[in-house]
């Protein structure tokens, strides 16, 4: 039995300026499903592309929200400089210890409640590599030696700087992680859940 190709019906050129409708031949039928996404100019805007665009917009919104959280945290922390260190302190009217300072900033800046001491704060949130720290992340130290328990915490600012309430006789201040003391006692960084969740970061 011989096979013969059935010629496609002729296409009549439209008048100038008129819309063009192309009737697909047998070999073009698989493309018919894309017809709603096609325009005369040949541009294709399929549903997948629209969904991708919406996802990108949502991601941009999340990043903006995350940046705002970080700015709010940092701004409040910097306003509390020069508040004296007080062991067990958690209020600017009396003074701060390191964990009390961090708790106060997170609670009053973004409404997030952290544990009461630095060791407990270290057990929460997402671990962050030193080179990937961002403003608002928490930095932790073992001031009694690298094999001791977590004993100090501060809030990372940027460019290696962090703000904390260091010790008796001092006030809330900005220090540099590259200073030998802090570098030698650095135990790691954590991203509190309030920040990680706003970014959709579950890694």
Coordinates of C-alpha atoms in Angstrom, one line a residue:
X1 CA 0.0 0.0 0.0
X2 CA 1.5 3.3 -1.0
X3 CA 1.4 6.4 1.2
X4 CA 0.7 9.8 -0.2
X5 CA 1.0 13.1 1.7
X6 CA -2.2 15.1 2.0
X7 CA -1.4 18.6 1.1
X8 CA -2.2 21.3 3.7
X9 CA -4.9 23.8 2.7
X10 CA -3.5 27.0 1.1
X11 CA -3.0 30.0 3.3
X12 CA -4.3 33.3 1.9
X13 CA -2.3 36.4 2.6
X14 CA -4.3 38.8 4.7
X15 CA -4.9 42.4 3.9
X16 CA -2.3 44.8 5.2
X17 CA -2.6 45.3 9.0
X18 CA -5.0 42.4 9.5
X19 CA -4.3 39.7 12.1
X20 CA -2.8 36.5 10.7
X21 CA -4.3 33.1 11.6
X22 CA -2.2 30.1 10.6
X23 CA -4.0 26.8 10.4
X24 CA -1.4 24.2 11.4
X25 CA -0.8 21.2 9.1
X26 CA -0.6 17.6 10.5
X27 CA 3.0 18.0 11.6
X28 CA 2.2 21.1 13.6
X29 CA -0.7 19.8 15.6
X30 CA 1.4 19.2 18.8
X31 CA 1.9 23.0 18.9
X32 CA -1.8 23.8 18.9
X33 CA -1.8 23.6 22.7
X34 CA 0.5 26.6 22.8
X35 CA -1.8 28.8 20.6
X36 CA -3.2 30.7 23.6
X37 CA 0.3 31.7 24.6
X38 CA 1.3 32.9 21.1
X39 CA 1.0 36.4 19.7
X40 CA 1.2 37.7 16.2
X41 CA 4.7 39.1 16.9
X42 CA 5.9 35.6 17.7
X43 CA 6.3 36.2 21.4
X44 CA 5.4 33.3 23.7
X45 CA 4.3 33.9 27.3
X46 CA 3.5 30.4 28.6
X47 CA 1.9 29.8 32.0
X48 CA 5.2 28.5 33.3
X49 CA 6.9 31.8 32.5
X50 CA 4.2 33.7 34.3
X51 CA 4.5 31.4 37.3
X52 CA 8.3 32.0 37.3
X53 CA 7.8 35.7 37.2
X54 CA 5.4 35.6 40.1
X55 CA 7.9 33.4 42.1
X56 CA 10.6 35.9 41.4
X57 CA 8.4 38.8 42.7
X58 CA 7.6 36.8 45.8
X59 CA 11.3 36.2 46.3
X60 CA 12.0 39.9 46.0
X61 CA 9.3 40.7 48.5
X62 CA 10.9 38.2 51.0
X63 CA 14.3 39.6 50.5
X64 CA 13.0 43.1 51.1
X65 CA 11.2 42.0 54.3
X66 CA 14.3 40.2 55.5
X67 CA 16.5 43.3 54.8
X68 CA 14.0 45.4 56.8
X69 CA 14.2 43.0 59.8
X70 CA 17.9 43.2 59.8
X71 CA 18.0 47.0 59.5
X72 CA 15.5 47.3 62.4
X73 CA 17.6 45.0 64.6
X74 CA 20.9 46.8 63.8
X75 CA 19.4 50.3 64.3
X76 CA 18.1 49.5 67.7
X77 CA 21.3 47.8 68.8
X78 CA 23.3 50.8 67.8
X79 CA 21.0 53.1 69.8
X80 CA 21.9 51.1 72.9
X81 CA 25.6 51.8 72.8
X82 CA 27.1 53.0 76.1
X83 CA 24.5 51.2 78.3
X84 CA 26.5 49.7 81.1
X85 CA 27.2 46.0 81.6
X86 CA 25.2 44.5 84.5
X87 CA 25.3 40.8 85.3
X88 CA 21.8 39.5 84.6
X89 CA 20.7 42.8 83.2
X90 CA 18.1 42.9 80.4
X91 CA 16.8 46.4 80.3
X92 CA 18.4 49.7 79.3
X93 CA 17.2 51.4 82.5
X94 CA 19.4 49.2 84.6
X95 CA 22.0 47.7 82.2
X96 CA 22.6 44.6 80.1
X97 CA 24.6 41.5 80.2
X98 CA 25.5 39.9 76.8
X99 CA 22.4 37.7 76.4
X100 CA 20.1 40.2 78.0
X101 CA 21.2 42.8 75.4
X102 CA 20.6 40.4 72.5
X103 CA 17.2 39.4 73.9
X104 CA 16.1 43.0 74.4
X105 CA 17.0 44.0 70.8
X106 CA 15.2 41.0 69.2
X107 CA 12.1 41.4 71.4
X108 CA 11.7 45.2 71.0
X109 CA 12.9 45.4 67.4
X110 CA 11.0 42.6 65.7
X111 CA 9.0 40.9 68.5
X112 CA 11.1 37.7 68.6
X113 CA 11.7 36.0 72.0
X114 CA 15.1 34.4 72.4
X115 CA 16.2 32.1 75.3
X116 CA 17.6 33.7 78.5
X117 CA 21.3 32.9 78.2
X118 CA 24.0 32.7 75.5
X119 CA 24.4 28.9 75.7
X120 CA 20.6 28.4 75.1
X121 CA 20.6 30.9 72.3
X122 CA 23.4 29.0 70.6
X123 CA 21.2 25.9 70.5
X124 CA 18.6 27.6 68.4
X125 CA 18.5 29.0 64.8
X126 CA 20.5 28.0 61.7
X127 CA 24.3 27.6 61.7
X128 CA 26.0 30.2 59.5
X129 CA 29.5 30.0 58.1
X130 CA 31.7 32.9 59.1
X131 CA 32.1 34.1 55.5
X132 CA 28.3 34.1 55.0
X133 CA 27.3 36.1 58.1
X134 CA 24.8 38.9 57.6
X135 CA 23.6 41.8 59.8
X136 CA 21.4 40.6 62.6
X137 CA 23.0 37.1 62.8
X138 CA 24.3 36.1 66.3
X139 CA 28.0 35.5 67.0
X140 CA 29.0 33.3 69.9
X141 CA 32.2 32.9 71.9
X142 CA 33.8 30.5 74.4
X143 CA 35.5 33.0 76.6
X144 CA 36.7 30.3 79.1
X145 CA 38.6 28.4 76.3
X146 CA 37.7 26.7 73.1
X147 CA 36.6 23.5 74.9
X148 CA 34.4 25.3 77.3
X149 CA 30.7 26.1 77.1
X150 CA 29.3 29.0 75.1
X151 CA 29.6 32.0 77.4
X152 CA 29.2 35.2 75.3
X153 CA 27.0 36.4 72.4
X154 CA 26.8 39.5 70.3
X155 CA 24.9 40.8 67.2
X156 CA 26.8 40.8 63.9
X157 CA 26.8 44.2 62.1
X158 CA 28.9 44.0 58.9
X159 CA 32.5 43.9 57.7
X160 CA 33.6 41.8 60.7
X161 CA 32.0 44.1 63.3
X162 CA 29.6 43.1 66.0
X163 CA 27.9 44.8 68.9
X164 CA 27.7 43.4 72.4
X165 CA 27.7 44.0 76.1
X166 CA 31.1 42.7 77.0
X167 CA 31.9 42.6 80.7
X168 CA 31.8 44.3 84.1
X169 CA 33.1 47.9 83.9
X170 CA 32.3 48.3 80.2
X171 CA 29.3 49.4 78.2
X172 CA 27.6 48.1 75.0
X173 CA 30.2 48.6 72.3
X174 CA 31.2 47.6 68.8
X175 CA 34.1 45.2 68.4
X176 CA 35.9 43.5 65.5
X177 CA 35.9 39.8 65.0
X178 CA 39.4 40.0 63.6
X179 CA 40.8 41.3 67.0
X180 CA 42.9 38.5 68.4
X181 CA 40.9 37.9 71.5
X182 CA 37.5 37.6 69.7
X183 CA 39.0 35.6 66.8
X184 CA 40.6 33.1 69.2
X185 CA 37.4 32.6 71.2
X186 CA 34.9 32.7 68.3
X187 CA 32.7 29.6 68.5
X188 CA 30.3 30.2 65.5
X189 CA 27.4 32.1 64.2
X190 CA 23.7 31.4 64.2
X191 CA 20.8 32.9 62.2
X192 CA 17.7 33.2 64.5
X193 CA 14.6 31.6 63.2
X194 CA 12.7 35.0 63.0
X195 CA 15.2 36.0 60.3
X196 CA 15.7 32.7 58.6
X197 CA 11.9 32.2 58.3
X198 CA 11.4 35.6 56.7
X199 CA 13.9 34.4 54.0
X200 CA 12.4 30.9 53.7
X201 CA 15.8 29.6 54.6
X202 CA 15.4 26.1 56.0
X203 CA 18.8 24.8 55.1

